[in-house]
mmCIF file with all atom_site columns, C-alpha atoms in Angstrom:
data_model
loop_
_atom_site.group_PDB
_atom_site.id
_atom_site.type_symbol
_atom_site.label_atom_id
_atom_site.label_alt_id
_atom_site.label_comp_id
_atom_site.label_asym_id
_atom_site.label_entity_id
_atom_site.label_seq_id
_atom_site.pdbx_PDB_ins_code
_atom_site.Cartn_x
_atom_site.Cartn_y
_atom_site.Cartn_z
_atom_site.occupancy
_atom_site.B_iso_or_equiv
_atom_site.pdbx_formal_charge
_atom_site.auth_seq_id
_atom_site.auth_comp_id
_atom_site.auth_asym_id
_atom_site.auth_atom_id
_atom_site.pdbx_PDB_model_num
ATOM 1   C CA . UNK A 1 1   ? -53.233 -206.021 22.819  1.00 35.00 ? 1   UNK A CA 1
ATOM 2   C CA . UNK A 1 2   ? -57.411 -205.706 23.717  1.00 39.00 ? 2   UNK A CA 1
ATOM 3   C CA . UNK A 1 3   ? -58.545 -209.217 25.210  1.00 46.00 ? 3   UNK A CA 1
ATOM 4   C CA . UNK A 1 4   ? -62.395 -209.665 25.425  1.00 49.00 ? 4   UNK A CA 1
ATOM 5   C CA . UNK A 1 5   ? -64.342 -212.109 26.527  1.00 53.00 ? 5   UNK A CA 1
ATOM 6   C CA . UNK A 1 6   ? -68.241 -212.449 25.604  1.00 52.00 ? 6   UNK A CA 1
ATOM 7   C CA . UNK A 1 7   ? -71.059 -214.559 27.019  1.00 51.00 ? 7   UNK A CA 1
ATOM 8   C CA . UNK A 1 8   ? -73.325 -216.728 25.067  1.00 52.00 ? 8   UNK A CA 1
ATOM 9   C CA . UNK A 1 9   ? -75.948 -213.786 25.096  1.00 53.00 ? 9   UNK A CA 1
ATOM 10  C CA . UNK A 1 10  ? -73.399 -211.475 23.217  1.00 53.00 ? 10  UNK A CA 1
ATOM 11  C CA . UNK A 1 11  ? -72.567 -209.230 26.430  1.00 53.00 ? 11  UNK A CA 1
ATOM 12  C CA . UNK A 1 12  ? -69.088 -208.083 27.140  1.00 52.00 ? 12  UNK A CA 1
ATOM 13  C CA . UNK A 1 13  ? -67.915 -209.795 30.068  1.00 53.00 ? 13  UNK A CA 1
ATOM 14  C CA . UNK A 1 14  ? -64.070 -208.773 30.481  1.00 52.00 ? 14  UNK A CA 1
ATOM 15  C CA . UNK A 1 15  ? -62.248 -206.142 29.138  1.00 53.00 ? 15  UNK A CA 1
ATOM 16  C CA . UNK A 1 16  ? -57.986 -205.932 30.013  1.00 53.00 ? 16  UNK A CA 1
ATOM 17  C CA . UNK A 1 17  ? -55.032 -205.117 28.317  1.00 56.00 ? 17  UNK A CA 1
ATOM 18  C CA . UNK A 1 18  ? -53.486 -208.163 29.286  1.00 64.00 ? 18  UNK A CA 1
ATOM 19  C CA . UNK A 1 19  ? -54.524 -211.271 27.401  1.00 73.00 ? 19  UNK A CA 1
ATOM 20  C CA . UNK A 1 20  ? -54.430 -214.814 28.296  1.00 79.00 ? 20  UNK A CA 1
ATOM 21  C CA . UNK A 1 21  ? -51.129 -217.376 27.474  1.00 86.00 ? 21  UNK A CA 1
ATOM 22  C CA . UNK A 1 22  ? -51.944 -220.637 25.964  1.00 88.00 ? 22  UNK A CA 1
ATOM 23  C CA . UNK A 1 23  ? -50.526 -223.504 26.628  1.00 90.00 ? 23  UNK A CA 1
ATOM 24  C CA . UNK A 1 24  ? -50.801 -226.121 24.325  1.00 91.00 ? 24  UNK A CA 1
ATOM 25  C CA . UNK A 1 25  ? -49.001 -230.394 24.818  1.00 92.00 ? 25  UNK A CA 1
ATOM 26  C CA . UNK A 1 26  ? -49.783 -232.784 22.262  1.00 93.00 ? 26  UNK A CA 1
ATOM 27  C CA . UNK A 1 27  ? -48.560 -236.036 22.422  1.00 93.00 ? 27  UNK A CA 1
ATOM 28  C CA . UNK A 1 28  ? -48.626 -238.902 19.861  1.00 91.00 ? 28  UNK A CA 1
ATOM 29  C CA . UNK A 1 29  ? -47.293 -241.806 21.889  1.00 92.00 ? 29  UNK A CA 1
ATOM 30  C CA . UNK A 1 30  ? -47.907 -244.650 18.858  1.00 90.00 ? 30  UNK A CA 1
ATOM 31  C CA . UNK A 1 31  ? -49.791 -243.448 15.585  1.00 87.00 ? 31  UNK A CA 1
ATOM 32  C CA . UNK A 1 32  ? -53.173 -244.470 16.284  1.00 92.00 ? 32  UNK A CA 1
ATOM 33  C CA . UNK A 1 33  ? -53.564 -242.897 19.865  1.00 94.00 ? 33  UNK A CA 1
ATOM 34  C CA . UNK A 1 34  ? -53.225 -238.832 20.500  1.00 94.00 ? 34  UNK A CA 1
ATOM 35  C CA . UNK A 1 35  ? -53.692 -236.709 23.676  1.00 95.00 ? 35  UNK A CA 1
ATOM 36  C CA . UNK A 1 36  ? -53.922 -232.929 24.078  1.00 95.00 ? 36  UNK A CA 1
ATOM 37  C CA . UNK A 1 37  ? -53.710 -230.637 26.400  1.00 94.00 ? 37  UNK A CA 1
ATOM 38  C CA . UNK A 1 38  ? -55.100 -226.914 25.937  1.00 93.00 ? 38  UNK A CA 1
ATOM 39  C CA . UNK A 1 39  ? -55.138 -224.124 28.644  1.00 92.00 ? 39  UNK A CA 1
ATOM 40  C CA . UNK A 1 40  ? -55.443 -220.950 29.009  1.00 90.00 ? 40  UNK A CA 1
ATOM 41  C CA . UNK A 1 41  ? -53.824 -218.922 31.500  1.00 89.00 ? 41  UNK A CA 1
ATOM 42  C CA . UNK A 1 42  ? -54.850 -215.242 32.512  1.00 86.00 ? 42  UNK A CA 1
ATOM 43  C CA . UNK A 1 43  ? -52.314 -213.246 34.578  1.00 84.00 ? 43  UNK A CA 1
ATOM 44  C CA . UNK A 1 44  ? -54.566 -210.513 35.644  1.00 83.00 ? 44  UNK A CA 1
ATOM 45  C CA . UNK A 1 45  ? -56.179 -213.113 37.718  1.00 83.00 ? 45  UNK A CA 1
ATOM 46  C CA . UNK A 1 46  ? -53.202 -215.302 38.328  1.00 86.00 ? 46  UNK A CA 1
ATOM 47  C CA . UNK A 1 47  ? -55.663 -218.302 37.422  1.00 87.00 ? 47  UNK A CA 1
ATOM 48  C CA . UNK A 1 48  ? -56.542 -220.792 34.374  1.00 87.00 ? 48  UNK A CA 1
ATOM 49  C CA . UNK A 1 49  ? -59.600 -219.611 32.652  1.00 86.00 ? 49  UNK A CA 1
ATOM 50  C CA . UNK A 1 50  ? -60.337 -222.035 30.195  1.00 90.00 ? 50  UNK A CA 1
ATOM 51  C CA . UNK A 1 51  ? -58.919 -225.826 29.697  1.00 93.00 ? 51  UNK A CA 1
ATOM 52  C CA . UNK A 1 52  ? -59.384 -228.700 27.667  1.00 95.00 ? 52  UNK A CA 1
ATOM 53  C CA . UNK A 1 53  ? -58.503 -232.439 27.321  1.00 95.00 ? 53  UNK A CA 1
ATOM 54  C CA . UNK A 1 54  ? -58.719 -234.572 24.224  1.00 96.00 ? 54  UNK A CA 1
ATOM 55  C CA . UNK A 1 55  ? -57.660 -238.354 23.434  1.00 96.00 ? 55  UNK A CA 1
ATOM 56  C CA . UNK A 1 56  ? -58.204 -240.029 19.922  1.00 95.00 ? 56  UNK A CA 1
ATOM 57  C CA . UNK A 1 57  ? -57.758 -243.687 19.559  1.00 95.00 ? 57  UNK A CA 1
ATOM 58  C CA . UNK A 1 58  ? -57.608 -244.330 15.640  1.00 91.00 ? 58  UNK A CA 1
ATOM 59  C CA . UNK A 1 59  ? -57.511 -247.847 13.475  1.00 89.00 ? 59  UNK A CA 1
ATOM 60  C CA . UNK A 1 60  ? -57.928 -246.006 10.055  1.00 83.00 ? 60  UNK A CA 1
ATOM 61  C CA . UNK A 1 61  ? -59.823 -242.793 8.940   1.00 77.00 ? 61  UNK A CA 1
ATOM 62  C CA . UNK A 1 62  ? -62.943 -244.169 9.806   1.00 81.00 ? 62  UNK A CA 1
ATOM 63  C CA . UNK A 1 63  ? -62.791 -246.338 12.799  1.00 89.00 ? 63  UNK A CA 1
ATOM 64  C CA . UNK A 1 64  ? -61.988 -244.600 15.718  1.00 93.00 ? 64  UNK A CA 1
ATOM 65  C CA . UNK A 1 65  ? -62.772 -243.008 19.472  1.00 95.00 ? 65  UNK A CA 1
ATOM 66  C CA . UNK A 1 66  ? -62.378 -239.532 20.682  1.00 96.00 ? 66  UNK A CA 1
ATOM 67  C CA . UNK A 1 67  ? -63.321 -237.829 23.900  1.00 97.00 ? 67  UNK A CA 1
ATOM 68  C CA . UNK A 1 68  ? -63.164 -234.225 25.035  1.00 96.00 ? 68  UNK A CA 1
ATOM 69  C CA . UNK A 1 69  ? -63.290 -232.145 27.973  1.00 96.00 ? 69  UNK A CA 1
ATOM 70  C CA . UNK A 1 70  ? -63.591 -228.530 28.020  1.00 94.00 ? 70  UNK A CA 1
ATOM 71  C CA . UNK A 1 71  ? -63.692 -226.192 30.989  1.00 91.00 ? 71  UNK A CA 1
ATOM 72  C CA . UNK A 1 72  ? -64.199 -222.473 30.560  1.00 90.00 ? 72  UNK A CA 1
ATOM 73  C CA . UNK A 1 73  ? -64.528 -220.127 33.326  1.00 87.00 ? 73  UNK A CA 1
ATOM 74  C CA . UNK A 1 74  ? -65.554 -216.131 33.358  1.00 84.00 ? 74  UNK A CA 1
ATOM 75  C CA . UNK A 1 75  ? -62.544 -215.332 36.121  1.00 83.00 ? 75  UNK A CA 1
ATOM 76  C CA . UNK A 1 76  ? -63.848 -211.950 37.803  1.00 82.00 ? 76  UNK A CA 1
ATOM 77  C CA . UNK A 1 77  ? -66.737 -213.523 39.230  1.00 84.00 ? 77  UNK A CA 1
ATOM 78  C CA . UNK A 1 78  ? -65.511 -217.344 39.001  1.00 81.00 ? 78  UNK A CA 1
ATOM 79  C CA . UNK A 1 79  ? -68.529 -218.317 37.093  1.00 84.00 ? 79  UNK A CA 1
ATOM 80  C CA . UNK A 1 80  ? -68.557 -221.219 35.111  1.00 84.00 ? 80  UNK A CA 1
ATOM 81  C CA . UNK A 1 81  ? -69.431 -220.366 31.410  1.00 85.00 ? 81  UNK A CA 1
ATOM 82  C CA . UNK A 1 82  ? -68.967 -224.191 29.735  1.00 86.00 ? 82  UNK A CA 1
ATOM 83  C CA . UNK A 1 83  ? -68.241 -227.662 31.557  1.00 91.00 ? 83  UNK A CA 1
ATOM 84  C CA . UNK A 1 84  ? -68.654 -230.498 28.470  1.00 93.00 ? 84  UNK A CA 1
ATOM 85  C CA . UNK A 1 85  ? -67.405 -233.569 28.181  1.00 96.00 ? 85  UNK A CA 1
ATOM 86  C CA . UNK A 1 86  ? -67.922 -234.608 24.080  1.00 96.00 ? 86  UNK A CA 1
ATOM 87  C CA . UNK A 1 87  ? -67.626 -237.872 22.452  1.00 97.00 ? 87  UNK A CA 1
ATOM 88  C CA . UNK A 1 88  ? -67.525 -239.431 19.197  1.00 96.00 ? 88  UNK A CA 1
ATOM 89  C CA . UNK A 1 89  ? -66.473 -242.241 16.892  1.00 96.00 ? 89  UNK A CA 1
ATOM 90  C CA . UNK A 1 90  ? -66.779 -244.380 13.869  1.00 95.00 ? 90  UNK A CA 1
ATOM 91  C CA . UNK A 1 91  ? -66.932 -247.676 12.650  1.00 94.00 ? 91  UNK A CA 1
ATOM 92  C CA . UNK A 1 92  ? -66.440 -249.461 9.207   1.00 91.00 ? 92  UNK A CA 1
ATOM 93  C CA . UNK A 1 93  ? -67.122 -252.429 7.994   1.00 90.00 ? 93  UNK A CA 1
ATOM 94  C CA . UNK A 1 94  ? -67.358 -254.541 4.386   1.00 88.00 ? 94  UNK A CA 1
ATOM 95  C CA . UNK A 1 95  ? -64.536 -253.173 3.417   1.00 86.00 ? 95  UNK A CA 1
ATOM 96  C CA . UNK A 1 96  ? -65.406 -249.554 4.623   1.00 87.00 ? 96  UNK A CA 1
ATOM 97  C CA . UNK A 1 97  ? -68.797 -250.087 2.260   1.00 92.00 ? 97  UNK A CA 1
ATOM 98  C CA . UNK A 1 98  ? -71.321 -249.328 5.396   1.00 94.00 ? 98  UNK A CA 1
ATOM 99  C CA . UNK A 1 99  ? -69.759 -246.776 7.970   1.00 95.00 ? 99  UNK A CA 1
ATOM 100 C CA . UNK A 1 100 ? -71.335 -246.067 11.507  1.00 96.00 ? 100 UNK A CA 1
ATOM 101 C CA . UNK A 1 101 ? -71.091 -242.544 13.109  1.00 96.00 ? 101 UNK A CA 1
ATOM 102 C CA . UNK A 1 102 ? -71.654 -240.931 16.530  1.00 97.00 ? 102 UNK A CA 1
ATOM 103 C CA . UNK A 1 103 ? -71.166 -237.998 18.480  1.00 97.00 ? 103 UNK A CA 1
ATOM 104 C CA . UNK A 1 104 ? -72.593 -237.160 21.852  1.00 97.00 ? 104 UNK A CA 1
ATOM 105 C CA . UNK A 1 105 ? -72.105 -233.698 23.996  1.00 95.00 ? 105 UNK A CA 1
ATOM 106 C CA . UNK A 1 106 ? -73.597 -233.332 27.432  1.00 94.00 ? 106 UNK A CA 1
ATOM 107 C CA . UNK A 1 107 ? -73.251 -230.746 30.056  1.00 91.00 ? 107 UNK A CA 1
ATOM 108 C CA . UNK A 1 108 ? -71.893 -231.053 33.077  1.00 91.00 ? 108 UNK A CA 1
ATOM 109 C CA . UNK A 1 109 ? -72.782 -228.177 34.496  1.00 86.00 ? 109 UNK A CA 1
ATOM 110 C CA . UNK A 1 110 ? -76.577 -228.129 33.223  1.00 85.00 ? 110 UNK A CA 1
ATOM 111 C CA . UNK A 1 111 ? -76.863 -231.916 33.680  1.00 88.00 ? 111 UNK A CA 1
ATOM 112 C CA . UNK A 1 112 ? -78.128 -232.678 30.696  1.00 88.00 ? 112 UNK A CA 1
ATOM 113 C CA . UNK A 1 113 ? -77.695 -234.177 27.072  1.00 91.00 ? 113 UNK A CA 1
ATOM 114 C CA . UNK A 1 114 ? -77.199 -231.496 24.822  1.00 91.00 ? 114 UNK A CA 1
ATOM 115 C CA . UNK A 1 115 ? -76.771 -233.356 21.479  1.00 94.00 ? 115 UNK A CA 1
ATOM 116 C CA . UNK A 1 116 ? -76.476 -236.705 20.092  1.00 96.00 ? 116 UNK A CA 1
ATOM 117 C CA . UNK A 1 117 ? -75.746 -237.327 16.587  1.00 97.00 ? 117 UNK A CA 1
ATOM 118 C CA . UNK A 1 118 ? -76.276 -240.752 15.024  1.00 97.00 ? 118 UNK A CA 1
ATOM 119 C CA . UNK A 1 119 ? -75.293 -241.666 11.192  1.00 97.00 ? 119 UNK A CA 1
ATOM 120 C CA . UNK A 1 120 ? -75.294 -244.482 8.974   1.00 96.00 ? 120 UNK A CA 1
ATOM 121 C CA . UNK A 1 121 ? -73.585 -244.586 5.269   1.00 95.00 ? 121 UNK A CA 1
ATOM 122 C CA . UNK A 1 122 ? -73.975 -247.212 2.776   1.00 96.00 ? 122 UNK A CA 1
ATOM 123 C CA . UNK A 1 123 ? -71.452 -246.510 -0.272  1.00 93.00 ? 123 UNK A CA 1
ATOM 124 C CA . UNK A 1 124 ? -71.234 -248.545 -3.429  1.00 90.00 ? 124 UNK A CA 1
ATOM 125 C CA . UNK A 1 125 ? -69.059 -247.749 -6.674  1.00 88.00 ? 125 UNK A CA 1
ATOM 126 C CA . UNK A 1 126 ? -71.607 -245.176 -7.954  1.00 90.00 ? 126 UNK A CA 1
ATOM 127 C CA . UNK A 1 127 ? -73.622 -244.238 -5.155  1.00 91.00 ? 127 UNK A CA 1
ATOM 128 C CA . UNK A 1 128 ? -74.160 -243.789 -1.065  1.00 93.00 ? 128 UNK A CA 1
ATOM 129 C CA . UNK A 1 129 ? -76.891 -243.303 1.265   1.00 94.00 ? 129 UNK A CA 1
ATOM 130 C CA . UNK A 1 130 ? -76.591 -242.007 4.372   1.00 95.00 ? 130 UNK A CA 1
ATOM 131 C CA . UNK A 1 131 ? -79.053 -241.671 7.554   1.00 96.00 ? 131 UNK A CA 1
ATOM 132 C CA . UNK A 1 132 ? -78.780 -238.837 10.133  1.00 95.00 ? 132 UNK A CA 1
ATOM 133 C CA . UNK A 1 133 ? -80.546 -238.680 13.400  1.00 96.00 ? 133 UNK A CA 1
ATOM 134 C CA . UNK A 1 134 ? -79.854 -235.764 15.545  1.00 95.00 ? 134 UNK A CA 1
ATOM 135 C CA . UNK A 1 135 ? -81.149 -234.835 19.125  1.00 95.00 ? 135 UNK A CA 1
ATOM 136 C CA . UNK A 1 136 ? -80.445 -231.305 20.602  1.00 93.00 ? 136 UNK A CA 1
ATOM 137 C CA . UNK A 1 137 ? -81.370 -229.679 23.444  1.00 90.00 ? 137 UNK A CA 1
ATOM 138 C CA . UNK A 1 138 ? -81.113 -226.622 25.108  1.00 79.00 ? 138 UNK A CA 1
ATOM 139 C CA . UNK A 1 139 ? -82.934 -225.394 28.134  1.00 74.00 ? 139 UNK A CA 1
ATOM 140 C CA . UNK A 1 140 ? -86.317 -226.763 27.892  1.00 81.00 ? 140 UNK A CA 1
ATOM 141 C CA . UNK A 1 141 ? -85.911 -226.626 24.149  1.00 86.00 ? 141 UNK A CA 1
ATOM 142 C CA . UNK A 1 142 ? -86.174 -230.223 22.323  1.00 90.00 ? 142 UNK A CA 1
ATOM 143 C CA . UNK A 1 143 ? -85.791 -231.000 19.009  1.00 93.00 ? 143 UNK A CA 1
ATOM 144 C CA . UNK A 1 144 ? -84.830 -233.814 16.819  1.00 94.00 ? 144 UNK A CA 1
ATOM 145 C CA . UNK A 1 145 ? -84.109 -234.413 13.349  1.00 93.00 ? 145 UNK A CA 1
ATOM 146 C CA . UNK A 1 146 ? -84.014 -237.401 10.711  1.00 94.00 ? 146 UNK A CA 1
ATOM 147 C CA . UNK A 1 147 ? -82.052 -236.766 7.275   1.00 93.00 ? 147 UNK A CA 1
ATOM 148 C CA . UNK A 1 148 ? -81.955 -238.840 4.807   1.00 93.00 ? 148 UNK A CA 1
ATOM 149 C CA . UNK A 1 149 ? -79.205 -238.307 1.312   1.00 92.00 ? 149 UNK A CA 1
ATOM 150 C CA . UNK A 1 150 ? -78.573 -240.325 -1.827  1.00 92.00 ? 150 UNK A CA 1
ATOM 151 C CA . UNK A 1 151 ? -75.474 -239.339 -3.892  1.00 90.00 ? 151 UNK A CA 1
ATOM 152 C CA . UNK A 1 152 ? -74.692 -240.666 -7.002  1.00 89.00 ? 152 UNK A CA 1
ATOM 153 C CA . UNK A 1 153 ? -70.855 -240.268 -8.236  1.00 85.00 ? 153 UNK A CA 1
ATOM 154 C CA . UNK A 1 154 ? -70.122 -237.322 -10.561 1.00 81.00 ? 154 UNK A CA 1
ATOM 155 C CA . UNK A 1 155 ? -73.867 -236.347 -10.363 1.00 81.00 ? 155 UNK A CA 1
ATOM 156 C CA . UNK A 1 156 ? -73.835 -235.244 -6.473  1.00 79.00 ? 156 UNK A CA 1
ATOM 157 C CA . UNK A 1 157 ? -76.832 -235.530 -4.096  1.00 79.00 ? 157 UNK A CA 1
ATOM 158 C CA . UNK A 1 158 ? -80.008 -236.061 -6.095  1.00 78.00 ? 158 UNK A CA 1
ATOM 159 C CA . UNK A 1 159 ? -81.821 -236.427 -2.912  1.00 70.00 ? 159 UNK A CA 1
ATOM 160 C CA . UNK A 1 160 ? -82.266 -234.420 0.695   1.00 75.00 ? 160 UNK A CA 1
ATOM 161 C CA . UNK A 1 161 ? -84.808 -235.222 2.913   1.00 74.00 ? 161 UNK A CA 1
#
């Protein structure tokens, strides 16, 4: 079938009739810990073009650690289209009453923190808060935002600010 690959700017990049084979190896060595292994191989090229690399270390459904690498490369010319690395985790305490999130990408290849995400949750029989603080950037491009939500149960958020 048609493979295509696009750039970021919506251009086509690659057209063949030969499309990539993915590889995919997950491995759950004890419950709480998980690897994977994603890549994509093109034979036109005879190369990888894209690959990525996840762990998750888990306690419960909120407490735990994951990192990511990705790698994704536009093969004719050998330019690099993505190089992350991507992070994130959570903690919970009292009884999973107040939970603390984060997630952080950067850039490898731009050198440079592209988003960090920072959230705290308060929840209660009837009600949570949460506060979000978020941080992007993109080129010379800044811009960060604070959220603020109150739920109440069987109501839904009464306030979004």
């Amino acid at each position: 079938y048609l493979s295509q690959k696009i750039s970021s700017s919506g251009a086509l990049l690659d057209q063949s009739h030969l499309s990539s084979v993915t590889g995919t190896l997950r491995v759950y060595p004890f419950p709480q810990v998980g690897f994977d292994v994603t890549t994509h191989y093109h034979p036109l090229y005879r190369a990888i073009d894209d690959a990525s690399l996840s762990v998750e270390l888990r306690k419960d459904a909120f407490t735990y650690f994951s990192a990511t690498w990705v790698f994704d490369t536009y093969l004719p010319t050998d330019t690099v289209l993505n190089h992350q690395l991507r992070a994130s985790g959570g903690l919970a305490m009292l009884h999973q009453k107040f939970l603390a999130t984060w997630e952080v990408n950067y850039d490898v290849e731009q050198n440079l923190l592209q988003q960090q995400r920072y959230s705290m949750t308060y929840k209660n029989q009837c009600s949570s808060f949460r506060f979000d603080v978020t941080q992007k950037r993109l080129g010379l491009f800044q811009d960060i935002e604070y959220h603020f939500l109150i739920e109440l149960k069987d109501v839904g958020k009464i306030l979004t600010i």
